[in-house]
Amino acid sequence: MPDPIHIAGAVAVSVAVTWALRALPFAALAPLRSSATVHFLGARMPVGVMVILAVYTLHDTQATAYAPTALSLAATIGLHLWKRNPVLSILGGTAVHVLLTSVVFAQSW
């Protein structure tokens, strides 16, 4: 059976490491809050992420799946232009794609 002091020391080290790992990102990001580069990336990243997701999704699309994919992409773009909310656009486009492939164009892709 381990000594209680040994157990207390192990717990203390675990607490210190856990606390340091959780606090480190906040300490590292504090100087970056006034950075022009971070502000630029914060403004441009949502659109960049959506473009990467769209290209990745469309790059392996088979010819039989063009219709639901194109309609879903149009719905995603329309939602984004209407509400300017990336989360709503992604979830809405995903829901439209699932609906189209499961119900409207229900065949084995």
Backbone as a printed PyTorch tensor [residue, N CA C, xyz], in Angstrom:
tensor([[[  0.8550,  -1.1760,   0.0000],
         [  0.0000,   0.0000,   0.0000],
         [  0.8990,   1.2370,   0.0000]],

        [[  0.6280,   2.2010,  -0.9090],
         [  1.4510,   3.4060,  -0.9650],
         [  1.2810,   4.2630,   0.2900]],

        [[  2.3260,   4.9480,   0.5830],
         [  2.3590,   5.8540,   1.7300],
         [  1.4100,   7.0330,   1.4670]],

        [[  0.6310,   7.5080,   2.4590],
         [ -0.2770,   8.6490,   2.2540],
         [  0.4430,   9.9170,   1.7750]],

        [[  1.6640,  10.1050,   2.2040],
         [  2.4170,  11.2860,   1.7520],
         [  2.7350,  11.1630,   0.2600]],

        [[  3.0630,   9.9510,  -0.1700],
         [  3.3310,   9.7090,  -1.5880],
         [  2.0640,   9.9790,  -2.4190]],

        [[  0.9250,   9.5180,  -1.9530],
         [ -0.3480,   9.7480,  -2.6580],
         [ -0.6680,  11.2380,  -2.7040]],

        [[ -0.4930,  11.9390,  -1.5900],
         [ -0.7520,  13.3760,  -1.5430],
         [  0.1690,  14.1240,  -2.5060]],

        [[  1.4220,  13.6970,  -2.5750],
         [  2.3670,  14.3280,  -3.5080],
         [  1.9640,  14.1080,  -4.9560]],

        [[  1.5290,  12.8780,  -5.2740],
         [  1.0960,  12.5770,  -6.6420],
         [ -0.1410,  13.3970,  -7.0110]],

        [[ -1.0680,  13.5190,  -6.0730],
         [ -2.2740,  14.3210,  -6.3260],
         [ -1.8930,  15.7900,  -6.5020]],

        [[ -0.9780,  16.2940,  -5.6820],
         [ -0.5510,  17.6970,  -5.7870],
         [  0.1090,  17.9680,  -7.1360]],

        [[  0.9490,  17.0420,  -7.5900],
         [  1.5950,  17.2090,  -8.9030],
         [  0.5410,  17.1740, -10.0100]],

        [[ -0.4170,  16.2610,  -9.9170],
         [ -1.4810,  16.1680, -10.9200],
         [ -2.3150,  17.4500, -10.9650]],

        [[ -2.6400,  17.9870,  -9.8020],
         [ -3.4040,  19.2400,  -9.7430],
         [ -2.6080,  20.3720, -10.3570]],

        [[ -1.3300,  20.4660, -10.0420],
         [ -0.4900,  21.5470, -10.5720],
         [ -0.3640,  21.4540, -12.0940]],

        [[ -0.1340,  20.2670, -12.6050],
         [  0.0020,  20.1020, -14.0550],
         [ -1.3240,  20.4040, -14.7550]],

        [[ -2.4210,  19.9010, -14.2180],
         [ -3.7370,  20.1600, -14.8160],
         [ -4.0500,  21.6510, -14.8130]],

        [[ -3.8130,  22.3110, -13.7120],
         [ -4.0780,  23.7480, -13.6270],
         [ -3.2080,  24.5170, -14.6140]],

        [[ -1.9250,  24.1600, -14.6910],
         [ -1.0170,  24.8560, -15.6080],
         [ -1.4380,  24.6510, -17.0630]],

        [[ -1.8290,  23.4440, -17.4250],
         [ -2.2370,  23.1850, -18.7980],
         [ -3.5310,  23.9100, -19.1570]],

        [[ -4.4060,  24.0920, -18.1950],
         [ -5.6520,  24.8190, -18.4650],
         [ -5.4300,  26.3290, -18.4890]],

        [[ -4.4900,  26.8220, -17.7320],
         [ -4.2370,  28.2620, -17.6700],
         [ -3.3120,  28.7430, -18.7840]],

        [[ -2.4690,  27.8560, -19.3110],
         [ -1.4860,  28.2380, -20.3210],
         [ -2.0930,  28.8920, -21.5640]],

        [[ -3.1640,  28.3580, -22.1570],
         [ -3.7210,  29.0220, -23.3470],
         [ -4.1840,  30.4490, -23.0800]],

        [[ -4.7710,  30.6910, -21.9110],
         [ -5.2260,  32.0470, -21.5980],
         [ -4.0470,  32.9940, -21.4100]],

        [[ -2.9870,  32.5120, -20.7840],
         [ -1.8020,  33.3380, -20.5940],
         [ -1.1030,  33.6100, -21.9210]],

        [[ -1.0830,  32.6230, -22.8080],
         [ -0.4190,  32.7940, -24.0960],
         [ -1.2270,  33.6900, -25.0340]],

        [[ -2.5390,  33.6680, -24.9170],
         [ -3.3800,  34.4560, -25.8080],
         [ -3.5500,  35.9080, -25.3710]],

        [[ -3.2620,  36.2100, -24.1300],
         [ -3.4590,  37.5760, -23.6320],
         [ -2.7090,  38.6160, -24.4700]],

        [[ -1.4270,  38.4110, -24.8060],
         [ -0.7440,  39.4240, -25.6230],
         [ -1.2520,  39.4880, -27.0680]],

        [[ -1.8960,  38.4320, -27.5430],
         [ -2.3410,  38.4060, -28.9290],
         [ -3.6630,  39.1230, -29.1500]],

        [[ -4.3570,  39.4880, -28.0950],
         [ -5.6790,  40.1050, -28.2420],
         [ -5.6250,  41.4340, -29.0000]],

        [[ -4.5350,  42.1430, -28.9190],
         [ -4.4220,  43.4220, -29.6210],
         [ -3.6970,  43.2890, -30.9580]],

        [[ -3.3930,  42.0780, -31.3910],
         [ -2.6590,  41.8500, -32.6290],
         [ -3.5540,  42.0670, -33.8460]],

        [[ -3.0530,  42.7860, -34.8160],
         [ -3.8070,  43.0220, -36.0550],
         [ -3.9660,  41.7210, -36.8380]],

        [[ -2.9850,  40.8570, -36.7820],
         [ -3.0570,  39.5790, -37.4980],
         [ -4.1760,  38.7080, -36.9470]],

        [[ -4.3050,  38.6570, -35.6330],
         [ -5.3580,  37.8480, -35.0140],
         [ -6.7370,  38.4040, -35.3820]],

        [[ -6.8800,  39.7030, -35.4030],
         [ -8.1560,  40.3100, -35.7890],
         [ -8.4840,  40.0060, -37.2570]],

        [[ -7.4700,  40.0680, -38.1140],
         [ -7.6700,  39.7470, -39.5310],
         [ -8.1200,  38.2960, -39.6970]],

        [[ -7.4240,  37.3690, -39.0140],
         [ -7.7800,  35.9550, -39.1100],
         [ -9.1710,  35.6940, -38.5320]],

        [[ -9.5160,  36.3800, -37.4540],
         [-10.8350,  36.2100, -36.8570],
         [-11.9510,  36.6460, -37.7920]],

        [[-11.6810,  37.6450, -38.6030],
         [-12.6950,  38.1240, -39.5430],
         [-12.7910,  37.2360, -40.7780]],

        [[-11.6830,  36.6290, -41.1980],
         [-11.6500,  35.8670, -42.4480],
         [-11.7860,  34.3600, -42.2850]],

        [[-11.5110,  33.8090, -41.1260],
         [-11.4870,  32.3590, -40.9470],
         [-12.8320,  31.6720, -41.1640]],

        [[-13.9660,  32.2070, -40.7010],
         [-15.2210,  31.4850, -40.9420],
         [-15.4820,  31.2380, -42.4280]],

        [[-15.2360,  32.2190, -43.2670],
         [-15.4300,  32.0420, -44.6990],
         [-14.4130,  31.0520, -45.2460]],

        [[-13.1770,  31.1380, -44.7870],
         [-12.1380,  30.2170, -45.2420],
         [-12.4520,  28.7780, -44.8760]],

        [[-12.9430,  28.5710, -43.6780],
         [-13.3000,  27.2180, -43.2390],
         [-14.4500,  26.6790, -44.0840]],

        [[-15.4400,  27.5070, -44.3710],
         [-16.5620,  27.0500, -45.1890],
         [-16.1140,  26.7230, -46.6100]],

        [[-15.2010,  27.4970, -47.1720],
         [-14.6950,  27.2020, -48.5190],
         [-13.9410,  25.8760, -48.5190]],

        [[-13.1160,  25.6360, -47.5130],
         [-12.3800,  24.3780, -47.4250],
         [-13.3460,  23.2090, -47.2910]],

        [[-14.3750,  23.3440, -46.4540],
         [-15.3670,  22.2810, -46.3070],
         [-16.1100,  22.0210, -47.6180]],

        [[-16.4630,  23.0650, -48.3300],
         [-17.1830,  22.8910, -49.5950],
         [-16.3090,  22.1970, -50.6340]],

        [[-15.0660,  22.6130, -50.7530],
         [-14.1670,  21.9840, -51.7180],
         [-13.9210,  20.5310, -51.3540]],

        [[-13.7140,  20.2560, -50.0790],
         [-13.4920,  18.8820, -49.6400],
         [-14.7130,  18.0090, -49.9160]],

        [[-15.8930,  18.5550, -49.6990],
         [-17.1230,  17.8020, -49.9350],
         [-17.3330,  17.5360, -51.4190]],

        [[-17.0790,  18.5250, -52.2460],
         [-17.3690,  18.3970, -53.6720],
         [-16.2920,  17.6380, -54.4390]],

        [[-15.1220,  17.4990, -53.8860],
         [-14.0170,  16.9220, -54.6430],
         [-14.1970,  15.4340, -54.9480]],

        [[-14.9310,  14.6880, -54.1530],
         [-15.1660,  13.2720, -54.4120],
         [-16.6190,  12.9700, -54.7730]],

        [[-17.3560,  13.9680, -55.1880],
         [-18.7650,  13.7590, -55.5030],
         [-18.9000,  12.9650, -56.7960]],

        [[-19.6880,  11.9000, -56.7470],
         [-19.9420,  11.0940, -57.9430],
         [-21.0340,  11.7500, -58.7770]],

        [[-21.0830,  11.4070, -60.0490],
         [-22.0300,  12.0420, -60.9810],
         [-23.4780,  11.8430, -60.5500]],

        [[-23.7850,  10.7200, -59.9190],
         [-25.1690,  10.4680, -59.5110],
         [-25.5920,  11.3330, -58.3260]],

        [[-24.6480,  11.9250, -57.6260],
         [-24.9660,  12.7350, -56.4490],
         [-24.8630,  14.2290, -56.7290]],

        [[-24.7390,  14.6220, -57.9990],
         [-24.6070,  16.0430, -58.3100],
         [-25.8380,  16.8520, -57.9090]],

        [[-27.0250,  16.3350, -58.1600],
         [-28.2450,  17.1040, -57.8840],
         [-28.4160,  17.4140, -56.4010]],

        [[-28.4040,  16.4120, -55.4990],
         [-28.5790,  16.7710, -54.0870],
         [-27.4260,  17.6140, -53.5470]],

        [[-26.2300,  17.3640, -54.0490],
         [-25.0780,  18.1400, -53.5770],
         [-25.1790,  19.5830, -54.0290]],

        [[-25.5480,  19.8060, -55.2760],
         [-25.6760,  21.1720, -55.7860],
         [-26.8070,  21.9190, -55.0830]],

        [[-27.9270,  21.2410, -54.8590],
         [-29.0370,  21.8910, -54.1510],
         [-28.6770,  22.2000, -52.7030]],

        [[-27.9500,  21.3110, -52.0660],
         [-27.5140,  21.5500, -50.6840],
         [-26.5260,  22.6980, -50.6120]],

        [[-25.6200,  22.7540, -51.5790],
         [-24.6590,  23.8530, -51.6290],
         [-25.3800,  25.1800, -51.8470]],

        [[-26.3840,  25.1850, -52.7210],
         [-27.1640,  26.4070, -52.9470],
         [-27.9110,  26.8160, -51.6800]],

        [[-28.4550,  25.8460, -50.9550],
         [-29.1520,  26.1600, -49.6990],
         [-28.1830,  26.7220, -48.6660]],

        [[-26.9850,  26.1500, -48.5990],
         [-25.9810,  26.6450, -47.6510],
         [-25.5830,  28.0780, -47.9810]],

        [[-25.3260,  28.3320, -49.2470],
         [-24.9380,  29.6860, -49.6630],
         [-26.0880,  30.6610, -49.4160]],

        [[-27.3020,  30.2440, -49.7500],
         [-28.4580,  31.1090, -49.5200],
         [-28.6680,  31.4340, -48.0480]],

        [[-28.5530,  30.4200, -47.1960],
         [-28.6900,  30.6630, -45.7530],
         [-27.6100,  31.6150, -45.2520]],

        [[-26.3980,  31.4260, -45.7650],
         [-25.3120,  32.2850, -45.2900],
         [-25.4980,  33.7270, -45.7580]],

        [[-25.9170,  33.8980, -46.9860],
         [-26.1520,  35.2620, -47.4680],
         [-27.3400,  35.9150, -46.7730]],

        [[-28.3140,  35.1130, -46.3770],
         [-29.5150,  35.6410, -45.7170],
         [-29.2450,  35.9990, -44.2680]],

        [[-28.6460,  35.0870, -43.4930],
         [-28.4960,  35.3000, -42.0520],
         [-27.0840,  35.6470, -41.6020]],

        [[-26.0780,  35.4040, -42.4350],
         [-24.6750,  35.6560, -42.0670],
         [-24.2760,  34.9290, -40.7820]],

        [[-24.7430,  33.6990, -40.6470],
         [-24.4480,  32.8950, -39.4650],
         [-23.8380,  31.5760, -39.9310]],

        [[-22.5180,  31.3940, -39.7470],
         [-21.8630,  30.1820, -40.2450],
         [-22.4440,  28.8930, -39.6670]],

        [[-22.7950,  28.9050, -38.3990],
         [-23.3340,  27.6850, -37.7830],
         [-24.6720,  27.3300, -38.4210]],

        [[-25.5410,  28.3160, -38.5890],
         [-26.8300,  28.0760, -39.2270],
         [-26.6400,  27.6000, -40.6720]],

        [[-25.7060,  28.1890, -41.3790],
         [-25.4590,  27.8040, -42.7660],
         [-25.0010,  26.3590, -42.8690]],

        [[-24.0500,  25.9710, -42.0330],
         [-23.5070,  24.6090, -42.0780],
         [-24.5680,  23.6010, -41.6630]],

        [[-25.2580,  23.8660, -40.5700],
         [-26.2880,  22.9340, -40.1160],
         [-27.4560,  22.8680, -41.0950]],

        [[-27.8640,  24.0000, -41.6240],
         [-28.9630,  24.0140, -42.5860],
         [-28.6110,  23.2840, -43.8710]],

        [[-27.4130,  23.5290, -44.3950],
         [-26.9760,  22.8350, -45.5990],
         [-26.8530,  21.3420, -45.3780]],

        [[-26.3600,  20.9530, -44.2140],
         [-26.2600,  19.5300, -43.8780],
         [-27.6440,  18.8980, -43.8010]],

        [[-28.5760,  19.5910, -43.1660],
         [-29.9440,  19.0690, -43.0520],
         [-30.5970,  18.9280, -44.4220]],

        [[-30.3960,  19.9010, -45.2950],
         [-30.9590,  19.8220, -46.6390],
         [-30.3470,  18.6390, -47.3900]],

        [[-29.0350,  18.4490, -47.2640],
         [-28.3770,  17.3340, -47.9560],
         [-28.8820,  15.9850, -47.4440]],

        [[-29.0120,  15.8570, -46.1400],
         [-29.5170,  14.6040, -45.5740],
         [-30.9440,  14.3540, -46.0360]],

        [[-31.7790,  15.3780, -46.0260],
         [-33.1600,  15.2380, -46.4770],
         [-33.2290,  14.8420, -47.9450]],

        [[-32.4500,  15.5100, -48.7720],
         [-32.4870,  15.2070, -50.2010],
         [-31.9800,  13.8040, -50.5040]],

        [[-30.8790,  13.4210, -49.8840],
         [-30.3290,  12.0940, -50.1890],
         [-31.1390,  10.9720, -49.5530]],

        [[-31.8110,  11.2390, -48.4640],
         [-32.5730,  10.1860, -47.7700],
         [-34.0000,  10.0510, -48.2760]],

        [[-34.6000,  11.1530, -48.7090],
         [-36.0130,  11.1280, -49.0670],
         [-36.2270,  11.3950, -50.5540]],

        [[-35.7590,  12.5240, -51.0310],
         [-36.0780,  12.9520, -52.3970],
         [-35.3260,  12.1130, -53.4330]],

        [[-34.0290,  11.9780, -53.2840],
         [-33.2110,  11.2140, -54.2230],
         [-32.8140,   9.8790, -53.5980]],

        [[-33.7440,   9.1990, -52.9810],
         [-33.4480,   7.9680, -52.2430],
         [-33.0990,   6.8300, -53.1920]],

        [[-31.8220,   6.6280, -53.3780],
         [-31.2800,   5.4770, -54.0980],
         [-29.8910,   5.2140, -53.5410]],

        [[-29.2960,   4.1340, -53.8940],
         [-27.9640,   3.8640, -53.3540],
         [-26.9330,   4.6500, -54.1520]],

        [[-26.2320,   5.5030, -53.4840],
         [-25.2170,   6.3290, -54.1240],
         [-23.9750,   5.5370, -54.1760]]])
